[in-house]
């Protein structure tokens, strides 16, 4: 990603630099050539429509090109690859709480293996923050009350700055941390310590404790829909709309079940608004996602990391 | 006020045709300026309410069920009556402008009075509605509590997210409150117009205040014309 | 300022139409028309607003285009505000 | 502000017609109101500049050692709010616009003189509220008021600051209202739309934004205040709201507002360039209409401030694309100014130097705007010093340069005195150099990743060098801004009396005396020439007006 952004940036520097140069040169040349002299009068020129059109239309096309290029990069930045390792991020004044799908928890530090796509599923406990890693050229605001996502792939081991980029109060400038990019072997060593078990397993426990299982059963007998394979698939709603179940949809289904009713079911699910911490919610979401099969978080992360490392890391930073 | 300046009011006090303000060339120019000024001001007002309409639009689409349920608790009867009252007042206003143009002083006074009566009626009914909401604990705040009325034939309404119902009432109060504030300002203007009319200040050649005061009143009416269906008439068929 | 449409009867007629439209919009709200309900309600509201603006506020007979331009630009920028904001919310679930 | 008493028999003008505080505080003369505004916005500029200096001092070292974190947060918040709402938005329209709009179109006054005075009082009320707010604790949200921080978390004086801006906003609306009506209704006979000075076109476009944009931010502030005090759930997600909606509503105004700040400056620059190259502006129609186009397109791009805020990617595409649309009319203007110089007869008095400075700095600011509206790049540089540099280039480099240029250009008309030309050129140079030194390093800082609104960067000491440069520049810049202030004041007493038309300029305002009489013109003007008839003016004829240098 970094490479793409820099390429566009350099392209823009060149294009705008050339335009600026052109104008500066004209300005200075005219300024010198046509300075006031005795008995020489300015030549009145009305204007020229062809010229006006030229210098509106050419910039317009240049702009369109810049737009298109920028949009392509953005689209990539905003669509995480499907098999990325997942990290749940909870921001609060003034710290980052990160939890790997495998269950490791960290504060203000994120360890990741080199060459592996990492997807961040982020929410905030209080105000808006913004997850910013300049070296990876990624930034995404982290909002209370919903998920936002971002992704990146680190291509060189090292320690990188993590900043909070959205002003969030007194210690905004202290809400910083680091991304520690490790070689696969080191990473594995790091991973082996301190896990409380995969997030989806925690989620499964919560699912049972809160009684979700009473309605959402793995057969078709429950009062609620069977959640197997729901995530990532289109859901037909009672009002006729169809939408793809993403993290935000799962989240909303738990917190405000009345908002979108699944077709064919009665709106009997109670709201869990105010009953769950962000961490529990994340675990539930991770669990529901794990029901949709080959997702990371069931421990396959390590394997993938190895595979990626085996491919060798392309350096694009 | 610098002494070089003669205001319309002072000029009128001298008993002759209200003087032209010093910086205008002719009365027509002064009239056109005033009316254009009012129109642009109303455009500003459109955007002022526009921000609220925007918030309302977004939330109503996002939380349709909750908004619909909350809307059921508003009284259509009172809302409709108020709509009629306000439309009626628009009629009396336009008749007042007409009377002013034709120099019918008594008629003008009568219409202005009628407008004031109708405007006050509107506010009175609004006050009744507010009181009802207050009694029902539908006013946002710590005491807020909302139980949706279950409509017949639809035993299974989706559960209501209290926060979104509360949000509906927040918007309801802000929007109707701001509208009512405009009504109160309008009533102030019309009381002033009434006094002026009573004193016979308006002539066929000088009635701009009635005219632009009227524009303002109609605008407030138009806002209500949208508020009524938006707030009161969501999915009544349930 | 306008020259035509100034008869009292005309104003009363507009008033009556407005009343009838109010009645229609109330009763329409009780019939299930699906997604047409809000469209109808807003359509009627717009008709009413137009009647008030055109005839009570005399935009119809205004001697100048300018006033119409002011009204149109207010409506235009209002629609920009609503429309472009909506364009965000309406497409959030697309991806 | 009393002018020195001229020699006996000095002709009556708007300054010496009446004396005494009352004659100023109750005046409805647009020229006197312009001076009232001049004093008030200058006051707020120095307040805002003072905060800027403290910001720069704090950033001199990486550690947060000069002030506390909370204090710093208040500093940049108050700096932004004061500079935007109490300095730059009112600056050119309320001072030069107020003074010149009626004069340029040949009117005796604005259409609603009392509303004009009211608008100044509203500004003062808002300003006093802002000062009171600052003195009793201030606000720490950033000038953008983002929710839910502003509604539910900070314990600073949001409501008071909000109301101050609300009141100042109405002052701005009333100024715009007055201009639009004046331009439509008060033009002198013969002053057709195609004869209007470009300054007027720019102010017309500005006024439209003020009229249609400001009310939206006003109502948004009301909602924030309501949410904060009454706990109405509107933007706070805990209460079921959506904080992004606030951002939409805020930027619906605040993006167009940046054009409120730049358009009048563009108007000034058009006047200056025409006058000092003795030429009709190249492509008058395009320059005039591009002002309107900027105003209209300016309303379509606001969500480019929200690219990483969590909006839909499709909306981001639309807003990015539209942002480029608004750059086209700006490009047209830039090219036309340049082309105007071609085959001109150019002089380099101070106003022209400022105009050159404007073009250069505005262009650099504008071109970096293109970086920001490129989606992929904005993700990286948003909320970093890159953005800070971008907008200072346009607002300080562009708008303030233009404003100073205009002040120099019309100072003889306003005060009836000439300013010292040498000092003025020096000041222009100092501002130009100081400016680059202050803000160019910030582009680099931004791309390296330094986030804005950081008071402490001790974990990133690598950023220090560039910050030191920036602070040094700010000091120079401060000197550059103090100079004009000093010599303008000096010239009011000691400056040479100005002739009626020291620049031999074409505008109608120069046909009046310097300083003008109360109703601007002794004889009601009838316009028979185009805005920039320099050809006729410069045609050799017996008594050419003396060119003053
Ligand atoms: C007077 C003020 C002003 C002006 C005029 C502008 C003008 C522009 N601005 Fe700027 N902007 C601000 C003030 C201003 N801005 C402020 C205050 C902020 C930050 C607010 C905050 O967050 O606190 C901001 C932030 C900002 C952002 C958001 C950044 C972020 O937070 O992520 C963006 C993104 O698109 C942007 C874009 C633009 C563009 C495209 C223009 C265009 O209008 C520029 C057009 C001009 C030109 C392009 C130059 C001349 C053209 C040529 C010479 C043409 C030839 C060129 C080619 C052919 C390449 N601005
Ligand atoms: C018109 C608008 C305007 C103007 C003119 C300026 C002028 C300046 N600004 Fe600012 N600025 C903003 C609008 C403006 N700014 C905005 C909107 C923000 C964003 C706020 C936010 O994040 O919410 C910002 C933020 C901002 C920051 C970023 C803070 C941060 O993110 O942490 C910085 C940092 O360098 C800065 C610096 C400066 C400097 C050095 C000047 C200089 O040009 C100032 C020069 C003037 C002087 C130096 C005054 C001279 C006076 C004296 C020397 C006398 C001394 C005073 C007394 C005795 C009382 N500004
Ligand atoms: Cu968290 Cu800034
Ligand atoms: Cu912008």
Tab-separated table of N, CA and C in Angstrom, chain B residues 57-163:
chain	number	residue	atom	x	y	z
B	57	UNK	N	-34.501	13.192	8.357
B	57	UNK	CA	-34.547	12.263	7.216
B	57	UNK	C	-33.639	11.060	7.465
B	58	UNK	N	-32.397	11.341	7.851
B	58	UNK	CA	-31.436	10.259	8.030
B	58	UNK	C	-31.899	9.305	9.127
B	59	UNK	N	-32.277	9.848	10.255
B	59	UNK	CA	-32.638	8.973	11.369
B	59	UNK	C	-33.938	8.234	11.108
B	60	UNK	N	-34.848	8.890	10.437
B	60	UNK	CA	-36.092	8.209	10.163
B	60	UNK	C	-35.851	7.015	9.243
B	61	UNK	N	-34.947	7.165	8.300
B	61	UNK	CA	-34.668	6.024	7.435
B	61	UNK	C	-33.902	4.944	8.192
B	62	UNK	N	-32.989	5.366	9.059
B	62	UNK	CA	-32.189	4.381	9.780
B	62	UNK	C	-32.996	3.620	10.819
B	63	UNK	N	-33.884	4.318	11.482
B	63	UNK	CA	-34.611	3.683	12.587
B	63	UNK	C	-36.100	3.752	12.317
B	64	UNK	N	-36.475	3.248	11.157
B	64	UNK	CA	-37.843	3.473	10.714
B	64	UNK	C	-38.868	2.937	11.706
B	65	UNK	N	-38.654	1.697	12.162
B	65	UNK	CA	-39.657	1.098	13.050
B	65	UNK	C	-39.847	1.906	14.321
B	66	UNK	N	-38.731	2.295	14.900
B	66	UNK	CA	-38.827	3.036	16.148
B	66	UNK	C	-39.519	4.379	15.934
B	67	UNK	N	-39.178	5.030	14.832
B	67	UNK	CA	-39.796	6.323	14.557
B	67	UNK	C	-41.290	6.161	14.307
B	68	UNK	N	-41.641	5.122	13.540
B	68	UNK	CA	-43.058	4.910	13.248
B	68	UNK	C	-43.811	4.685	14.547
B	69	UNK	N	-43.267	3.838	15.392
B	69	UNK	CA	-43.957	3.545	16.645
B	69	UNK	C	-44.117	4.808	17.478
B	70	UNK	N	-43.050	5.581	17.563
B	70	UNK	CA	-43.127	6.792	18.376
B	70	UNK	C	-44.114	7.779	17.778
B	71	UNK	N	-44.158	7.820	16.460
B	71	UNK	CA	-45.063	8.756	15.803
B	71	UNK	C	-46.529	8.446	16.117
B	72	UNK	N	-46.815	7.150	16.343
B	72	UNK	CA	-48.206	6.775	16.626
B	72	UNK	C	-48.758	7.504	17.845
B	73	UNK	N	-47.870	7.919	18.731
B	73	UNK	CA	-48.373	8.500	19.970
B	73	UNK	C	-48.736	9.974	19.816
B	74	UNK	N	-48.462	10.550	18.644
B	74	UNK	CA	-48.882	11.936	18.443
B	74	UNK	C	-50.349	11.964	18.045
B	75	UNK	N	-51.005	13.033	18.416
B	75	UNK	CA	-52.434	13.110	18.118
B	75	UNK	C	-52.664	13.678	16.722
B	76	UNK	N	-53.137	12.814	15.848
B	76	UNK	CA	-53.421	13.277	14.486
B	76	UNK	C	-54.489	14.350	14.505
B	77	UNK	N	-55.448	14.167	15.419
B	77	UNK	CA	-56.554	15.109	15.445
B	77	UNK	C	-56.029	16.514	15.690
B	78	UNK	N	-55.250	16.664	16.766
B	78	UNK	CA	-54.741	17.998	17.076
B	78	UNK	C	-53.839	18.510	15.958
B	79	UNK	N	-53.027	17.620	15.435
B	79	UNK	CA	-52.127	18.038	14.365
B	79	UNK	C	-52.896	18.537	13.159
B	80	UNK	N	-53.927	17.813	12.779
B	80	UNK	CA	-54.700	18.201	11.599
B	80	UNK	C	-55.428	19.511	11.850
B	81	UNK	N	-56.002	19.626	13.043
B	81	UNK	CA	-56.696	20.882	13.341
B	81	UNK	C	-55.722	22.047	13.233
B	82	UNK	N	-54.550	21.833	13.801
B	82	UNK	CA	-53.555	22.902	13.753
B	82	UNK	C	-53.161	23.244	12.328
B	83	UNK	N	-53.057	22.216	11.488
B	83	UNK	CA	-52.755	22.485	10.085
B	83	UNK	C	-53.821	23.388	9.487
B	84	UNK	N	-55.075	23.039	9.751
B	84	UNK	CA	-56.156	23.845	9.209
B	84	UNK	C	-56.102	25.261	9.754
B	85	UNK	N	-55.839	25.377	11.048
B	85	UNK	CA	-55.772	26.716	11.657
B	85	UNK	C	-54.696	27.554	10.976
B	86	UNK	N	-53.555	26.929	10.757
B	86	UNK	CA	-52.446	27.678	10.183
B	86	UNK	C	-52.740	28.064	8.738
B	87	UNK	N	-53.341	27.139	7.987
B	87	UNK	CA	-53.714	27.472	6.612
B	87	UNK	C	-54.712	28.618	6.621
B	88	UNK	N	-55.636	28.547	7.576
B	88	UNK	CA	-56.608	29.634	7.705
B	88	UNK	C	-55.908	30.955	7.952
B	89	UNK	N	-54.893	30.926	8.805
B	89	UNK	CA	-54.209	32.188	9.100
B	89	UNK	C	-53.486	32.694	7.863
B	90	UNK	N	-52.994	31.763	7.028
B	90	UNK	CA	-52.365	32.212	5.797
B	90	UNK	C	-53.389	32.933	4.919
B	91	UNK	N	-54.617	32.406	4.923
B	91	UNK	CA	-55.654	33.067	4.140
B	91	UNK	C	-55.887	34.481	4.659
B	92	UNK	N	-56.025	34.610	5.989
B	92	UNK	CA	-56.295	35.950	6.510
B	92	UNK	C	-55.118	36.886	6.234
B	93	UNK	N	-53.909	36.329	6.219
B	93	UNK	CA	-52.764	37.191	5.939
B	93	UNK	C	-52.820	37.710	4.508
B	94	UNK	N	-53.119	36.812	3.590
B	94	UNK	CA	-53.121	37.255	2.205
B	94	UNK	C	-54.262	38.252	1.986
B	95	UNK	N	-55.346	38.062	2.717
B	95	UNK	CA	-56.435	39.031	2.611
B	95	UNK	C	-56.031	40.370	3.231
B	96	UNK	N	-55.247	40.287	4.283
B	96	UNK	CA	-54.789	41.533	4.901
B	96	UNK	C	-53.915	42.325	3.933
B	97	UNK	N	-52.998	41.605	3.271
B	97	UNK	CA	-52.145	42.291	2.299
B	97	UNK	C	-53.008	42.945	1.236
B	98	UNK	N	-54.013	42.182	0.802
B	98	UNK	CA	-54.922	42.679	-0.210
B	98	UNK	C	-55.631	43.944	0.273
B	99	UNK	N	-56.079	43.901	1.520
B	99	UNK	CA	-56.791	45.060	2.065
B	99	UNK	C	-55.860	46.264	2.160
B	100	UNK	N	-54.611	45.990	2.547
B	100	UNK	CA	-53.667	47.101	2.666
B	100	UNK	C	-53.439	47.754	1.315
B	101	UNK	N	-53.341	46.915	0.290
B	101	UNK	CA	-53.107	47.479	-1.036
B	101	UNK	C	-54.283	48.319	-1.496
B	102	UNK	N	-55.474	47.911	-1.046
B	102	UNK	CA	-56.650	48.660	-1.482
B	102	UNK	C	-57.042	49.735	-0.474
B	103	UNK	N	-56.140	49.946	0.532
B	103	UNK	CA	-56.355	51.015	1.503
B	103	UNK	C	-57.629	50.828	2.305
B	104	UNK	N	-58.017	49.599	2.584
B	104	UNK	CA	-59.185	49.367	3.436
B	104	UNK	C	-58.690	49.201	4.870
B	105	UNK	N	-58.594	50.284	5.591
B	105	UNK	CA	-57.969	50.238	6.896
B	105	UNK	C	-58.704	49.282	7.837
B	106	UNK	N	-60.021	49.410	7.916
B	106	UNK	CA	-60.758	48.595	8.877
B	106	UNK	C	-60.625	47.117	8.563
B	107	UNK	N	-60.725	46.813	7.262
B	107	UNK	CA	-60.593	45.424	6.841
B	107	UNK	C	-59.211	44.912	7.209
B	108	UNK	N	-58.227	45.732	6.958
B	108	UNK	CA	-56.849	45.342	7.264
B	108	UNK	C	-56.723	45.020	8.743
B	109	UNK	N	-57.226	45.922	9.572
B	109	UNK	CA	-57.150	45.687	11.017
B	109	UNK	C	-57.851	44.389	11.369
B	110	UNK	N	-59.003	44.171	10.774
B	110	UNK	CA	-59.773	42.963	11.090
B	110	UNK	C	-58.985	41.715	10.717
B	111	UNK	N	-58.413	41.711	9.534
B	111	UNK	CA	-57.677	40.522	9.088
B	111	UNK	C	-56.439	40.279	9.945
B	112	UNK	N	-55.786	41.374	10.276
B	112	UNK	CA	-54.597	41.206	11.114
B	112	UNK	C	-54.990	40.606	12.460
B	113	UNK	N	-56.100	41.113	13.001
B	113	UNK	CA	-56.574	40.589	14.273
B	113	UNK	C	-56.887	39.102	14.155
B	114	UNK	N	-57.577	38.772	13.070
B	114	UNK	CA	-57.963	37.380	12.856
B	114	UNK	C	-56.713	36.497	12.775
B	115	UNK	N	-55.710	37.017	12.066
B	115	UNK	CA	-54.450	36.256	11.959
B	115	UNK	C	-53.867	36.001	13.337
B	116	UNK	N	-53.896	37.046	14.151
B	116	UNK	CA	-53.334	36.894	15.493
B	116	UNK	C	-54.120	35.856	16.285
B	117	UNK	N	-55.444	35.907	16.139
B	117	UNK	CA	-56.263	34.932	16.856
B	117	UNK	C	-55.899	33.517	16.407
B	118	UNK	N	-55.817	33.330	15.087
B	118	UNK	CA	-55.506	31.984	14.583
B	118	UNK	C	-54.108	31.552	15.011
B	119	UNK	N	-53.163	32.475	14.928
B	119	UNK	CA	-51.801	32.138	15.334
B	119	UNK	C	-51.753	31.728	16.790
B	120	UNK	N	-52.487	32.467	17.631
B	120	UNK	CA	-52.489	32.123	19.054
B	120	UNK	C	-53.176	30.779	19.273
B	121	UNK	N	-54.238	30.538	18.499
B	121	UNK	CA	-54.905	29.242	18.621
B	121	UNK	C	-53.921	28.125	18.342
B	122	UNK	N	-53.137	28.308	17.274
B	122	UNK	CA	-52.154	27.287	16.929
B	122	UNK	C	-51.230	27.033	18.112
B	123	UNK	N	-50.728	28.118	18.680
B	123	UNK	CA	-49.791	27.952	19.793
B	123	UNK	C	-50.490	27.308	20.990
B	124	UNK	N	-51.748	27.689	21.193
B	124	UNK	CA	-52.503	27.099	22.305
B	124	UNK	C	-52.609	25.592	22.134
B	125	UNK	N	-52.993	25.175	20.930
B	125	UNK	CA	-53.130	23.734	20.691
B	125	UNK	C	-51.794	23.044	20.852
B	126	UNK	N	-50.751	23.705	20.371
B	126	UNK	CA	-49.407	23.145	20.514
B	126	UNK	C	-49.091	22.954	22.001
B	127	UNK	N	-49.476	23.940	22.787
B	127	UNK	CA	-49.212	23.844	24.226
B	127	UNK	C	-49.936	22.644	24.809
B	128	UNK	N	-51.188	22.425	24.359
B	128	UNK	CA	-51.935	21.258	24.842
B	128	UNK	C	-51.180	19.989	24.481
B	129	UNK	N	-50.712	19.917	23.248
B	129	UNK	CA	-49.982	18.716	22.832
B	129	UNK	C	-48.735	18.508	23.686
B	130	UNK	N	-48.007	19.594	23.895
B	130	UNK	CA	-46.790	19.479	24.709
B	130	UNK	C	-47.127	18.967	26.111
B	131	UNK	N	-48.188	19.511	26.663
B	131	UNK	CA	-48.570	19.065	28.011
B	131	UNK	C	-48.871	17.578	28.013
B	132	UNK	N	-49.607	17.145	27.005
B	132	UNK	CA	-49.915	15.709	26.918
B	132	UNK	C	-48.626	14.895	26.882
B	133	UNK	N	-47.708	15.320	26.040
B	133	UNK	CA	-46.446	14.581	25.928
B	133	UNK	C	-45.743	14.544	27.281
B	134	UNK	N	-45.817	15.664	27.955
B	134	UNK	CA	-45.157	15.739	29.245
B	134	UNK	C	-45.768	14.728	30.211
B	135	UNK	N	-47.091	14.697	30.216
B	135	UNK	CA	-47.787	13.765	31.119
B	135	UNK	C	-47.473	12.327	30.747
B	136	UNK	N	-47.320	12.064	29.484
B	136	UNK	CA	-47.071	10.677	29.057
B	136	UNK	C	-45.598	10.291	29.187
B	137	UNK	N	-44.803	11.170	29.731
B	137	UNK	CA	-43.354	10.915	29.864
B	137	UNK	C	-42.693	10.740	28.508
B	138	UNK	N	-43.173	11.444	27.539
B	138	UNK	CA	-42.555	11.372	26.222
B	138	UNK	C	-41.554	12.496	25.993
B	139	UNK	N	-41.307	13.266	27.023
B	139	UNK	CA	-40.309	14.320	26.875
B	139	UNK	C	-38.936	13.720	27.147
B	140	UNK	N	-37.998	13.860	26.209
B	140	UNK	CA	-36.681	13.266	26.404
B	140	UNK	C	-36.051	13.747	27.706
B	141	UNK	N	-35.330	12.879	28.310
B	141	UNK	CA	-34.714	13.224	29.585
B	141	UNK	C	-34.788	12.028	30.508
B	142	UNK	N	-34.419	12.229	31.765
B	142	UNK	CA	-34.357	11.092	32.701
B	142	UNK	C	-35.708	10.402	32.880
B	143	UNK	N	-36.798	11.164	32.748
B	143	UNK	CA	-38.104	10.554	33.011
B	143	UNK	C	-38.696	9.916	31.771
B	144	UNK	N	-37.951	9.953	30.682
B	144	UNK	CA	-38.535	9.466	29.434
B	144	UNK	C	-38.913	7.998	29.521
B	145	UNK	N	-40.091	7.699	29.021
B	145	UNK	CA	-40.509	6.313	28.982
B	145	UNK	C	-41.504	6.138	27.846
B	146	UNK	N	-41.269	5.146	27.043
B	146	UNK	CA	-42.156	5.005	25.895
B	146	UNK	C	-42.575	3.559	25.722
B	147	UNK	N	-43.877	3.334	25.733
B	147	UNK	CA	-44.393	2.002	25.445
B	147	UNK	C	-45.197	2.102	24.165
B	148	UNK	N	-44.782	1.393	23.133
B	148	UNK	CA	-45.517	1.523	21.872
B	148	UNK	C	-46.939	0.989	22.025
B	149	UNK	N	-47.859	1.664	21.348
B	149	UNK	CA	-49.216	1.127	21.317
B	149	UNK	C	-49.214	-0.018	20.334
B	150	UNK	N	-49.687	-1.121	20.762
B	150	UNK	CA	-49.751	-2.251	19.826
B	150	UNK	C	-50.989	-2.076	18.961
B	151	UNK	N	-50.782	-2.064	17.686
B	151	UNK	CA	-51.911	-1.870	16.779
B	151	UNK	C	-52.615	-3.196	16.551
B	152	UNK	N	-53.897	-3.119	16.355
B	152	UNK	CA	-54.635	-4.361	16.135
B	152	UNK	C	-54.226	-4.991	14.823
B	153	UNK	N	-54.239	-6.314	14.822
B	153	UNK	CA	-53.841	-7.010	13.607
B	153	UNK	C	-52.344	-7.114	13.468
B	154	UNK	N	-51.625	-6.405	14.305
B	154	UNK	CA	-50.166	-6.491	14.251
B	154	UNK	C	-49.637	-6.754	15.639
B	155	UNK	N	-49.951	-7.936	16.164
B	155	UNK	CA	-49.576	-8.204	17.543
B	155	UNK	C	-48.068	-8.165	17.735
B	156	UNK	N	-47.342	-8.445	16.669
B	156	UNK	CA	-45.915	-8.556	16.905
B	156	UNK	C	-45.114	-7.434	16.294
B	157	UNK	N	-45.176	-6.322	16.977
B	157	UNK	CA	-44.326	-5.221	16.566
B	157	UNK	C	-42.906	-5.533	16.969
B	158	UNK	N	-41.974	-5.099	16.190
B	158	UNK	CA	-40.589	-5.306	16.606
B	158	UNK	C	-40.339	-4.590	17.925
B	159	UNK	N	-39.401	-5.090	18.692
B	159	UNK	CA	-39.082	-4.399	19.941
B	159	UNK	C	-38.585	-3.005	19.627
B	160	UNK	N	-38.924	-2.080	20.488
B	160	UNK	CA	-38.555	-0.694	20.238
B	160	UNK	C	-37.261	-0.383	20.957
B	161	UNK	N	-36.346	0.214	20.238
B	161	UNK	CA	-35.150	0.726	20.882
B	161	UNK	C	-35.530	2.069	21.503
B	162	UNK	N	-35.600	2.079	22.839
B	162	UNK	CA	-36.027	3.285	23.547
B	162	UNK	C	-35.229	4.512	23.104
B	163	UNK	N	-33.929	4.315	22.850
B	163	UNK	CA	-33.098	5.467	22.518
B	163	UNK	C	-33.555	6.112	21.225
